[in-house]
Coordinates of C-alpha atoms in Angstrom, one line a residue:
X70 CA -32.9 24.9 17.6
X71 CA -30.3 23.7 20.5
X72 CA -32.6 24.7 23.7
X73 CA -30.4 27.1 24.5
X74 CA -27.7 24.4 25.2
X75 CA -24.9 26.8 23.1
X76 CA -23.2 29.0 24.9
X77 CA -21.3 31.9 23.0
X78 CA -18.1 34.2 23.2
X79 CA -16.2 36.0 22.0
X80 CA -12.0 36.1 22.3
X81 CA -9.6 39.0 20.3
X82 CA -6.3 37.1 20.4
X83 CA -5.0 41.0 19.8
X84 CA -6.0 41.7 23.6
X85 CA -5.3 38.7 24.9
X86 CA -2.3 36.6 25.4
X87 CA -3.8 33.2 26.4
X88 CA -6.2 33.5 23.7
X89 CA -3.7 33.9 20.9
X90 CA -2.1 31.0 22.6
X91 CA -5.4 28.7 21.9
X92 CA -6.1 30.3 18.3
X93 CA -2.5 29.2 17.2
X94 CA -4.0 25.5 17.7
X95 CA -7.0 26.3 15.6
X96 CA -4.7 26.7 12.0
X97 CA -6.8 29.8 10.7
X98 CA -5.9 32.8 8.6
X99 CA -4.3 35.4 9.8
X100 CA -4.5 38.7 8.0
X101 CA -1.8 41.9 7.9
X102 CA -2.3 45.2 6.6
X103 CA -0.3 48.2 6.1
X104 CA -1.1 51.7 7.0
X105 CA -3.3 53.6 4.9
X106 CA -2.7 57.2 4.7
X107 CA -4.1 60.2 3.1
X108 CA -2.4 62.6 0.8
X109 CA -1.1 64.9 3.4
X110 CA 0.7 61.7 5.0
X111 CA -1.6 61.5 8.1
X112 CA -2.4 58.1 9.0
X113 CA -6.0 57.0 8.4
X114 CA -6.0 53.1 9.4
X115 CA -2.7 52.0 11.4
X116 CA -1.1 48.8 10.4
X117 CA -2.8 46.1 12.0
X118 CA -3.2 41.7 12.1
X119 CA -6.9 40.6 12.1
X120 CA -8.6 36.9 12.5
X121 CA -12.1 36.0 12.0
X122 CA -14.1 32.2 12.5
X123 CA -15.9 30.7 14.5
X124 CA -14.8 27.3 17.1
X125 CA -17.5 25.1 18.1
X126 CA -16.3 23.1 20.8
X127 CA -16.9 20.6 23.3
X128 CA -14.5 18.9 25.8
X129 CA -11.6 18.3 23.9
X130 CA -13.5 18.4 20.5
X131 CA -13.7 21.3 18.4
X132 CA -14.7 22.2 15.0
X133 CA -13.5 25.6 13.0
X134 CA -15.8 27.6 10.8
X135 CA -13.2 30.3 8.7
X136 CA -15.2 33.5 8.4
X137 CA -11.9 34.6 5.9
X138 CA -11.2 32.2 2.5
X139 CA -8.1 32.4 0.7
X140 CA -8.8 32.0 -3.1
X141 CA -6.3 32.5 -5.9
X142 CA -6.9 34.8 -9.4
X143 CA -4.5 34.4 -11.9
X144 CA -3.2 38.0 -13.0
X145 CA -4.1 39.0 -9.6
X146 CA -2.6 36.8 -7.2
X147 CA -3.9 35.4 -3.5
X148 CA -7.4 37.0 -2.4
X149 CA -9.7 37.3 0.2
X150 CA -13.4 37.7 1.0
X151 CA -15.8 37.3 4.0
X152 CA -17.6 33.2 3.9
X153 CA -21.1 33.0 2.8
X154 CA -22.6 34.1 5.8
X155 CA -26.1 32.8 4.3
X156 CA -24.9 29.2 4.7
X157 CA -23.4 29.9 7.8
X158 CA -26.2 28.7 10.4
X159 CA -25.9 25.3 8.5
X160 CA -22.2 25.2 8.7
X161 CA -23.0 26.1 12.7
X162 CA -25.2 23.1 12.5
X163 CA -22.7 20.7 11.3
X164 CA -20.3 21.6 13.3
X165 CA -22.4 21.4 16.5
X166 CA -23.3 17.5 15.1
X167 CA -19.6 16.4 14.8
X168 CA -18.5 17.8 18.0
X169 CA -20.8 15.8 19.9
X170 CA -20.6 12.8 17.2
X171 CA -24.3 12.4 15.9
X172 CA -25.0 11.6 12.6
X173 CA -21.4 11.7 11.4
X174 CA -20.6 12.1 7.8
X175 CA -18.7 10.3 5.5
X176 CA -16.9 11.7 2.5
X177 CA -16.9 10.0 -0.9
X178 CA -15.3 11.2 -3.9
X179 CA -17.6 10.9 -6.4
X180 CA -15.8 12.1 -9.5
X181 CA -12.0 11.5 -10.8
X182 CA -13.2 8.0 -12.2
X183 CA -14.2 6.6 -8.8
X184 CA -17.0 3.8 -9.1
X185 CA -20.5 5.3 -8.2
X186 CA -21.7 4.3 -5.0
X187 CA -25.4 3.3 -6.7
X188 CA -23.3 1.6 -9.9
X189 CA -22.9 -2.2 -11.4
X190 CA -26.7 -2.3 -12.1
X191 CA -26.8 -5.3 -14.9
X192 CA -30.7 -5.5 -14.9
X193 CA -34.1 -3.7 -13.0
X194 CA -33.4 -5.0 -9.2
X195 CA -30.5 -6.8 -9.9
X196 CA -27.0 -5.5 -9.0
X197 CA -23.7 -6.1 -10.3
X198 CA -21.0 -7.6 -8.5
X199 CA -18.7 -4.7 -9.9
X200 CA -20.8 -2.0 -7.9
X201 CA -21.1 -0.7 -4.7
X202 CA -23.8 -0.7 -3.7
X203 CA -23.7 -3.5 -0.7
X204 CA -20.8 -1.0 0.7
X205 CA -22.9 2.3 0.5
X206 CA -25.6 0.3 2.1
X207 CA -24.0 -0.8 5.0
X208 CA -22.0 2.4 5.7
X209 CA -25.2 4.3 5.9
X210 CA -26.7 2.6 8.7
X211 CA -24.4 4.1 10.8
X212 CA -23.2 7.3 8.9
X213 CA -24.3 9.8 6.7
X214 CA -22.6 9.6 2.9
X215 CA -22.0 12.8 1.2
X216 CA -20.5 12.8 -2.5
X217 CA -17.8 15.4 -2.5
X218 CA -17.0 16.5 -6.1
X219 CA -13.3 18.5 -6.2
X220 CA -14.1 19.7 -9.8
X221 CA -17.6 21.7 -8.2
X222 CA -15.3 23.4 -4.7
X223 CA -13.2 22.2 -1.9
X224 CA -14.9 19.6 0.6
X225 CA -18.0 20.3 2.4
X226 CA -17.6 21.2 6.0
X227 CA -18.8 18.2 8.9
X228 CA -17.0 15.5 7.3
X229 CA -14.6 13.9 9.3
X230 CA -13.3 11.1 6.7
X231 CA -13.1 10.9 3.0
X232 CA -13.2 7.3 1.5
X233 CA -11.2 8.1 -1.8
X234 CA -12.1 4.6 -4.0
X235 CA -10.6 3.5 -7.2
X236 CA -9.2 7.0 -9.0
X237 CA -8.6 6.9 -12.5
X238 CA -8.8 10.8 -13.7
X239 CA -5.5 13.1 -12.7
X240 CA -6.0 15.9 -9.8
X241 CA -4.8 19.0 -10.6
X242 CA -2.9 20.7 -7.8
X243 CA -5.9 22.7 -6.6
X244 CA -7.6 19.3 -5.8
X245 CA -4.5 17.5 -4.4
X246 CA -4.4 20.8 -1.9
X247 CA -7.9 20.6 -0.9
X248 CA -6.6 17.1 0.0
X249 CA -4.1 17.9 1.5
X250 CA -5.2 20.6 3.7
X251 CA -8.1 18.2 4.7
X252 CA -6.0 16.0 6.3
X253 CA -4.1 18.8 8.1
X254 CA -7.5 19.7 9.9
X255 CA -7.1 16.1 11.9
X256 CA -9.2 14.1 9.5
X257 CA -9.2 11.1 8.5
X258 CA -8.4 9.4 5.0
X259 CA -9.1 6.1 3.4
X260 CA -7.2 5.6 0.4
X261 CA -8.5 2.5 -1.7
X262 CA -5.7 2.8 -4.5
X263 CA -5.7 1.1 -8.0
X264 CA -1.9 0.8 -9.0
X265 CA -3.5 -0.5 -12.5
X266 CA -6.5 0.1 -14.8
X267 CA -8.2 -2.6 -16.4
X268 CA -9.1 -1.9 -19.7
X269 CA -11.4 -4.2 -21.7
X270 CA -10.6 -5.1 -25.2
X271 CA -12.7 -3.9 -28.2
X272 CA -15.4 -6.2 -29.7
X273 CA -13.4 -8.9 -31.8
X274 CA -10.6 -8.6 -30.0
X275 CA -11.5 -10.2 -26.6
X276 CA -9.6 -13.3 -26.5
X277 CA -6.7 -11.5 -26.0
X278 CA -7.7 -10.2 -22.6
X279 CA -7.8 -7.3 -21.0
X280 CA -5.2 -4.5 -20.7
X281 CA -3.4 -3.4 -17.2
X282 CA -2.3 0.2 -17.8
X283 CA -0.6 1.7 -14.8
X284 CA -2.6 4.5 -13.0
X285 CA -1.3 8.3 -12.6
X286 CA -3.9 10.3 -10.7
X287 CA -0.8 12.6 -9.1
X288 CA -2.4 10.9 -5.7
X289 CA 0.5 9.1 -5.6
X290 CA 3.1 12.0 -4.9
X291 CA 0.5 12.9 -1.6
X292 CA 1.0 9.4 -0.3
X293 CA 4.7 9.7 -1.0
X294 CA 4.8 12.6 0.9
X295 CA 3.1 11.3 3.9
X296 CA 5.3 8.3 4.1
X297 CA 3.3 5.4 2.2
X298 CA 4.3 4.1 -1.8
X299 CA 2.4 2.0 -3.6
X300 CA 4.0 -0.4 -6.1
X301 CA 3.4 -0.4 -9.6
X302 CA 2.8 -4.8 -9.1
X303 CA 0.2 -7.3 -8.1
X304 CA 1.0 -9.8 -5.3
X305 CA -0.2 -13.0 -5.9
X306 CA -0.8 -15.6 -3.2
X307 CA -1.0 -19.6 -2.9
X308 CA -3.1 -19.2 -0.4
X309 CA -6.2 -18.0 -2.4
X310 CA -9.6 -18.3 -3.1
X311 CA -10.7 -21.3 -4.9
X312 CA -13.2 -21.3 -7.5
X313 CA -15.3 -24.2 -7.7
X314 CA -15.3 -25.7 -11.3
X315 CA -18.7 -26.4 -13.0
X316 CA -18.8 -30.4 -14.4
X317 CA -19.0 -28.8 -18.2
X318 CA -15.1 -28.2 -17.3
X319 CA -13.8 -31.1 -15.6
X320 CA -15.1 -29.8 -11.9
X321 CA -12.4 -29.6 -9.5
X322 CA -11.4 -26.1 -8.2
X323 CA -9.4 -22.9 -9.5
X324 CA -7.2 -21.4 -7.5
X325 CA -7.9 -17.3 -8.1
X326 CA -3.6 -16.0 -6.9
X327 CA -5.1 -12.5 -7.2
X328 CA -7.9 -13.4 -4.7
X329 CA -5.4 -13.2 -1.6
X330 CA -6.9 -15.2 2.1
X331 CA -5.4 -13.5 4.4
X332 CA -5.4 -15.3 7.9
X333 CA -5.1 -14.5 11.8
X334 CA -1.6 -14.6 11.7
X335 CA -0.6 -12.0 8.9
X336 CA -3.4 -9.9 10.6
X337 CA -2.1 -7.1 13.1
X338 CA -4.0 -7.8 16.1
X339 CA -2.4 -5.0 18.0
X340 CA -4.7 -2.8 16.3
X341 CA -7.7 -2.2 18.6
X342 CA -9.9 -2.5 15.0
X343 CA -8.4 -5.7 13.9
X344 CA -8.8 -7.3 17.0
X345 CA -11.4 -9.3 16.4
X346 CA -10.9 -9.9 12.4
X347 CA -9.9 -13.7 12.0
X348 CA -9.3 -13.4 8.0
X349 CA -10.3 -11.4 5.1
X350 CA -9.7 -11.3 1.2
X351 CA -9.0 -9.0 -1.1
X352 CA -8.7 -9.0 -4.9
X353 CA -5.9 -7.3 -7.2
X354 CA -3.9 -5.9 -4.7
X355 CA -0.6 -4.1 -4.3
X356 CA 2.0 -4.2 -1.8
X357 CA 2.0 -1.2 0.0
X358 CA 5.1 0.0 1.5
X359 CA 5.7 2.4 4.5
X360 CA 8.7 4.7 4.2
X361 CA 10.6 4.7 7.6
X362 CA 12.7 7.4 6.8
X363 CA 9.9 9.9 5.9
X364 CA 8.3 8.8 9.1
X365 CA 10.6 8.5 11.7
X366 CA 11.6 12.5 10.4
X367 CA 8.1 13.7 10.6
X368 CA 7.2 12.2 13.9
X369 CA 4.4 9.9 12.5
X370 CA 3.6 6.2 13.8
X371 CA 3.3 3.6 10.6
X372 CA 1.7 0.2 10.9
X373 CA 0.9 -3.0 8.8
X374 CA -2.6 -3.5 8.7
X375 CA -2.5 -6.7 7.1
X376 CA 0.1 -9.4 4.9
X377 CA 0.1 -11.6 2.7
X378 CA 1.2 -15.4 3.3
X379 CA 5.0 -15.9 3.2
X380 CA 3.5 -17.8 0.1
X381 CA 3.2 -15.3 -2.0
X382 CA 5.1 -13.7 -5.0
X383 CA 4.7 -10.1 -7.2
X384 CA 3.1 -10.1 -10.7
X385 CA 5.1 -6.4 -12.2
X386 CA 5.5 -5.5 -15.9
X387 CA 3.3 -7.0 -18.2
X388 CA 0.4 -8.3 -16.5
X389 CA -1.6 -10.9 -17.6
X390 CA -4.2 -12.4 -15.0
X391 CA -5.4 -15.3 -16.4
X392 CA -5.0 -19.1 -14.5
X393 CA -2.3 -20.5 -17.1
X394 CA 0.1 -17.1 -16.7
X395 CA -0.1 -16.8 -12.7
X396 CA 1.7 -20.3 -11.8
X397 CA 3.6 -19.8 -8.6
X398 CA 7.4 -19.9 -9.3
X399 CA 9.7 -23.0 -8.8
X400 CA 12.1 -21.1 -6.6
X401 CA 11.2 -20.7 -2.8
X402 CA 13.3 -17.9 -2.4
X403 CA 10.8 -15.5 -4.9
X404 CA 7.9 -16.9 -2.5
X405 CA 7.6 -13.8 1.0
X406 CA 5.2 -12.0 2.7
X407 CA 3.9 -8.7 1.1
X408 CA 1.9 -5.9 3.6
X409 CA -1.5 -4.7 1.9
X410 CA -2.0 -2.1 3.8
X411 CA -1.2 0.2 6.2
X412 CA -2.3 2.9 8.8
X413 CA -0.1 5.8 9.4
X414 CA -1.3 8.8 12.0
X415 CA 0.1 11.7 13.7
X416 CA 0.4 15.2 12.8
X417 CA 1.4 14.9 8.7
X418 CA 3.5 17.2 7.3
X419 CA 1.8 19.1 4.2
X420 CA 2.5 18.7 0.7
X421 CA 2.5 22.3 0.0
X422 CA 4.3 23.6 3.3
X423 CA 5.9 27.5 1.9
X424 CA 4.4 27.2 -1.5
X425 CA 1.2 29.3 -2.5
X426 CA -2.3 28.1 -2.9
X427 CA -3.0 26.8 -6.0
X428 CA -5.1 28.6 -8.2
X429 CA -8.1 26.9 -9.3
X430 CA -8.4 26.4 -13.0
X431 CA -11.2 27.8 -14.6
X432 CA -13.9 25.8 -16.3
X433 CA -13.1 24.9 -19.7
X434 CA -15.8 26.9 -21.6
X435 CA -14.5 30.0 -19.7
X436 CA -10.7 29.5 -20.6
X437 CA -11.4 27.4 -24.5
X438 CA -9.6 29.1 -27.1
X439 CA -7.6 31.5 -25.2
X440 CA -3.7 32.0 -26.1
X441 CA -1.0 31.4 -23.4
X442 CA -0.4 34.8 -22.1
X443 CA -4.2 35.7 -22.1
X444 CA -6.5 36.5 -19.0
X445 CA -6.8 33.5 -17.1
X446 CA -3.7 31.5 -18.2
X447 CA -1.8 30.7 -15.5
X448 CA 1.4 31.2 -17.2
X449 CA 0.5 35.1 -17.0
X450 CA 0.2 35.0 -13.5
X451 CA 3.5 33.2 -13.0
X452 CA 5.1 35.8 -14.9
X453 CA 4.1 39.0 -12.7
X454 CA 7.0 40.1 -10.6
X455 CA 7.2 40.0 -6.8
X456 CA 6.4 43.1 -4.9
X457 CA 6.5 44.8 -1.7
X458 CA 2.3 45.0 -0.4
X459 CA 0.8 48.3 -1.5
X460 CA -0.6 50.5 1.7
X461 CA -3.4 48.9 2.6
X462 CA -3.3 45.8 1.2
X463 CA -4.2 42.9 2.7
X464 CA -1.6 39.8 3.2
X465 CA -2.0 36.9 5.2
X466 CA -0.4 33.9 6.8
X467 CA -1.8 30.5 7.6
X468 CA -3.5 29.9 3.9
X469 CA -1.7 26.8 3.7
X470 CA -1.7 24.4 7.1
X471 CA 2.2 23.2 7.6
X472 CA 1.5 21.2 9.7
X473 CA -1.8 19.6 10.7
X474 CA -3.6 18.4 14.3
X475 CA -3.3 14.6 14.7
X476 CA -4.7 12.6 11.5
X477 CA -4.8 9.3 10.2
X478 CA -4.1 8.1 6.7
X479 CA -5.7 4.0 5.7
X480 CA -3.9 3.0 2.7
X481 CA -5.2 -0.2 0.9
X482 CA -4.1 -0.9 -2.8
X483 CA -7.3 -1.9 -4.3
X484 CA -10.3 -0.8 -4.6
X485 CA -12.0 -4.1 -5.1
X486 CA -12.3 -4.8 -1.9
X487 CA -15.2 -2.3 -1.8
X488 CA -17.0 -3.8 -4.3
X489 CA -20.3 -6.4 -4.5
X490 CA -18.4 -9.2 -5.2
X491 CA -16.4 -9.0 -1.9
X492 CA -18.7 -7.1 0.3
X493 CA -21.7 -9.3 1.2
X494 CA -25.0 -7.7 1.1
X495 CA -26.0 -8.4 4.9
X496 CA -22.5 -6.9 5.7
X497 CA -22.0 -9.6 8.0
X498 CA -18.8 -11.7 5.9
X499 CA -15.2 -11.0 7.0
X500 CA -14.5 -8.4 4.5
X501 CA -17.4 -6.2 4.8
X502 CA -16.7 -6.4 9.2
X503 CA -13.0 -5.5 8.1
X504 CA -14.2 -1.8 6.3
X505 CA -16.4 -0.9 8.4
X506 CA -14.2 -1.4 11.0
X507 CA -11.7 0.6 9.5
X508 CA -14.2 3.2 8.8
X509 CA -15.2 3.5 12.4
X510 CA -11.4 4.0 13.6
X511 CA -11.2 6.4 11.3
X512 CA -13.8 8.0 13.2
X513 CA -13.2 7.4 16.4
X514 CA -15.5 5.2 17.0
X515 CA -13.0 1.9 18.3
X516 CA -16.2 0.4 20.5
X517 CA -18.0 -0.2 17.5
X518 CA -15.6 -1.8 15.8
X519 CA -14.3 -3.9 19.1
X520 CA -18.5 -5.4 19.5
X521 CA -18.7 -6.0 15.7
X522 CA -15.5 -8.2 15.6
X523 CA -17.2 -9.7 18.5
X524 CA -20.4 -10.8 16.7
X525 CA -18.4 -12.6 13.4
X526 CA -19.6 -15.9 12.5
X527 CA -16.6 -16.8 10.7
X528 CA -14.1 -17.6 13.2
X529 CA -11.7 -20.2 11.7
X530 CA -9.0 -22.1 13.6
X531 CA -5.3 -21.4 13.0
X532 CA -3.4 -23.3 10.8
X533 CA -1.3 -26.6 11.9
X534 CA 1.0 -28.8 11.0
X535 CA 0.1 -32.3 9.9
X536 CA 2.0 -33.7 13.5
X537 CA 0.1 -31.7 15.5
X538 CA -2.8 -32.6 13.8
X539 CA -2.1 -36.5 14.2
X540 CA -1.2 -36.1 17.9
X541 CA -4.6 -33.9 18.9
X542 CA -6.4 -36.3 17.2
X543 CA -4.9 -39.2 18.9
X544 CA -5.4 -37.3 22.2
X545 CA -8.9 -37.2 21.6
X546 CA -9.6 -40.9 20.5
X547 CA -7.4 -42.6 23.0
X548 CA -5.9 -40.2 25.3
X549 CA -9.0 -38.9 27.0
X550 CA -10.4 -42.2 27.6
X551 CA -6.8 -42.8 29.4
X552 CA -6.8 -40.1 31.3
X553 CA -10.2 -40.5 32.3
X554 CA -9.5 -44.3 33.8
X555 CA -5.8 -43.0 35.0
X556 CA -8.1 -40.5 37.1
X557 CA -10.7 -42.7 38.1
X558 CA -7.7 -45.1 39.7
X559 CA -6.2 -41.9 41.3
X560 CA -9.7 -41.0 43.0
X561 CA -10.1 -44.9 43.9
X562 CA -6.3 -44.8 46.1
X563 CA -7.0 -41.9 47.5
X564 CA -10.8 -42.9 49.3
X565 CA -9.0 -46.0 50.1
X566 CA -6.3 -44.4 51.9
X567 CA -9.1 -42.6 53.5
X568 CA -10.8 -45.4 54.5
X569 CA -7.8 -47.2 56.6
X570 CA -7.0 -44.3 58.0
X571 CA -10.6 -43.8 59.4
X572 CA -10.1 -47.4 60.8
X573 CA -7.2 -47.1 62.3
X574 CA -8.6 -44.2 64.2
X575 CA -11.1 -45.9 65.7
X576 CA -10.0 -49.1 65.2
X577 CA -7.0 -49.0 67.6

């Protein structure tokens, strides 16, 4: 299939020193065993440490394949087994494609309440604005989309970022660990969080409006850990989107404070992806707020990705979005600048550093109407006593990643920003340059991003003061003419005082 480009072979970290050095790098599972003996006492198997996977690399890139997974059976405690080695020449495959970065893949959650990626269909061939279906078009012309479903097994191997959109459904801890030990690997997350769920009133009952309950998915403790928090608010912004009127309603415009502009100047430029983004909105966002102290402990660098204007002010408590309840306060000193989003990256620390794998719950047909205590529940398991390993049983270390290769986390609270609505559907608006852009750093694909930001046709000017203003203009009506006659005159002395000196040359 490769044209006899692989090469193989084969390392025993047990023999040799250098290559237990460059498997410690790798994060895989290492197993111990005790001696097994027969009756008599004589020793069958001597205690022993065994590892088993398989490292694609290339350059500096590599890719691990674990030929040892680490499950959890309630009653019986942590397990292992050999991988499927039937899937394994497809797991080869995708390995071989990452490492030399064709036709990457992009993780999507597809369950836990997350808007499908083909939703917001209103009519035959006609889309919603709620959907997303302008995003998933335009990410797949340069990457490959797989749906990753927690509640069916952990995430697929080859996928080097995983777009988490919208969540309204709790994760159990299983799922938060697959997470979490996702990002350990060195990959990459983008975190499109919902701090609230909009929930439309019942039939009758619509002029009230909708309903703003706050969102617990358990996501939140992840980010916490990893040094970003989400507030439980909406910023709202003066300098907004405007909605144009129709004549029915007096025309004129509607300023939309949840419909945040952000401009060149709240935009961090320092980041090589941002570069070339001149604005961008978003709708129903959060502030999102980097922890310094969390951090500045772990190693890890934290950046604002993007603010909000200094005119801008927090909706928290009871929300209520519509025009007549989001006037902008009287008092200056409630107006400030709020940062959207962030970019942390490093090597993370992980959630579950020293604590078991989770078990993975059981479907619920398998486990309805079983008492607590029964085969299955996970209160039995937490009940069995800690022991010393039996002789020959197997134990291992390195189940759970403590701490993982260089990552990066993108937080942005709200998922609108994915949607239709926002996300034009030639992908060539502000908005829709600004994700994919952040998908391709993620990535590590920065030269796309740089010559897309470089092709924008939105490239406003920066905002002046009405002086400035006046004086450029005055410049431009009357100065240039000035300083167009004030150099003709200069060019006029100076040939002169060529001329005379030319005569008095040969003149004399």
């Amino acid at each position: 299939k490769y044209y006899g480009k692989l090469s193989f072979s084969s390392a025993d970290p047990a023999a040799d020193s250098l290559a237990a050095e460059r498997w410690k790098r790798y994060n895989l599972v290492t197993l111990r065993w005790q001696a097994i003996r027969d009756r008599a006492g004589s020793e069958l198997v001597p205690p022993g440490t065994g590892t088993a996977a398989i490292v694609v690399m290339k350059d500096d890139r590599f890719r691990t394949i674990p030929l040892i997974e680490v499950f959890n059976v309630p009653l019986f405690g942590t397990q292992y087994r050999l991988a499927d080695l039937e899937t394994l020449g497809e797991r080869i495959g995708e390995a071989v494609d990452d490492v030399i970065d064709i036709n990457k893949k992009i993780g999507y959650l597809a369950d836990h309440g997350t808007p499908p990626l083909q939703g917001g269909q209103m009519f035959p061939g006609q889309q919603g604005q709620d959907g997303l279906t302008n995003f998933n078009r335009i990410i797949s012309e340069n990457y490959s989309i797989v749906e990753v479903r927690l509640a069916d097994g952990p995430i697929p191997d080859g996928i080097d970022c995983l777009v988490i959109a919208g969540p309204r459904e709790p994760f159990n801890d299983w799922e938060l660990f697959q997470i979490d030990q996702f990002l350990m690997r060195g990959r990459s997350l983008a975190v499109f969080y919902d701090a609230f769920d909009e929930m439309q009133m019942p039939q009758g009952q619509q002029q009230r409006g909708p309903m703003f309950l706050p969102v617990d998915t358990g996501l939140e403790k992840l980010l916490d850990h990893y040094g970003a928090t989400v507030k439980r608010s909406y910023v709202l912004d003066t300098n907004c989107y405007e909605q144009q009127l129709p004549a029915a309603y007096g025309g004129g415009v509607q300023p939309i404070y949840f419909a945040p502009v952000i401009k060149d100047e709240k935009i961090n430029d320092e980041l090589k992806f941002m570069r070339h983004v001149k604005a961008l909105i978003t709708v129903k966002s959060s502030p999102v707020e980097l922890k310094g102290d969390v951090l500045e402990t772990h190693g890890l660098d934290g950046a604002v990705v993007f603010s909000s204007s200094d005119q801008s002010w927090e909706m928290s408590g009871r929300i209520d979005l519509s025009p007549w309840a989001m006037q902008p306060p009287t008092d200056p000193e409630q107006m400030q600048s709020f940062p959207l989003a962030a970019l942390i990256t490093g090597e993370f620390p992980s959630h579950f550093a020293g604590k078991p794998v989770p078990e993975k719950p059981e479907p619920e047909d398998e486990t309805a109407g079983e008492e607590p205590g029964e085969t299955g529940a996970p209160e039995a398991a937490a009940a069995q006593p800690a022991r010393e390993p039996a002789a020959g049983e197997l134990t291992g270390e390195g189940a759970v990643i403590d701490q993982g290769r260089p990552g990066m986390l993108f937080v942005l609270a709200s998922s609108e920003v994915l949607r239709n609505n926002v996300i034009d559907e030639e992908g060539r608006g502000t908005s829709a340059t600004f994700v994919m852009n952040v998908i391709d750093h993620l990535n590590g694909r920065d030269a796309y991003a740089e010559m897309r930001g470089k092709s924008q046709r939105f490239n406003p000017l920066r905002d002046t003061a009405p002086g400035v203003k006046t004086f450029v203009k005055t410049l431009n009506i009357a100065g240039l003419p000035v300083i167009v006659v004030a150099c003709g005159v200069v060019v006029w002395a100076l040939r002169s005082r060529r001329k005379r000196a030319i005569q008095a040359i040969f003149g004399g």
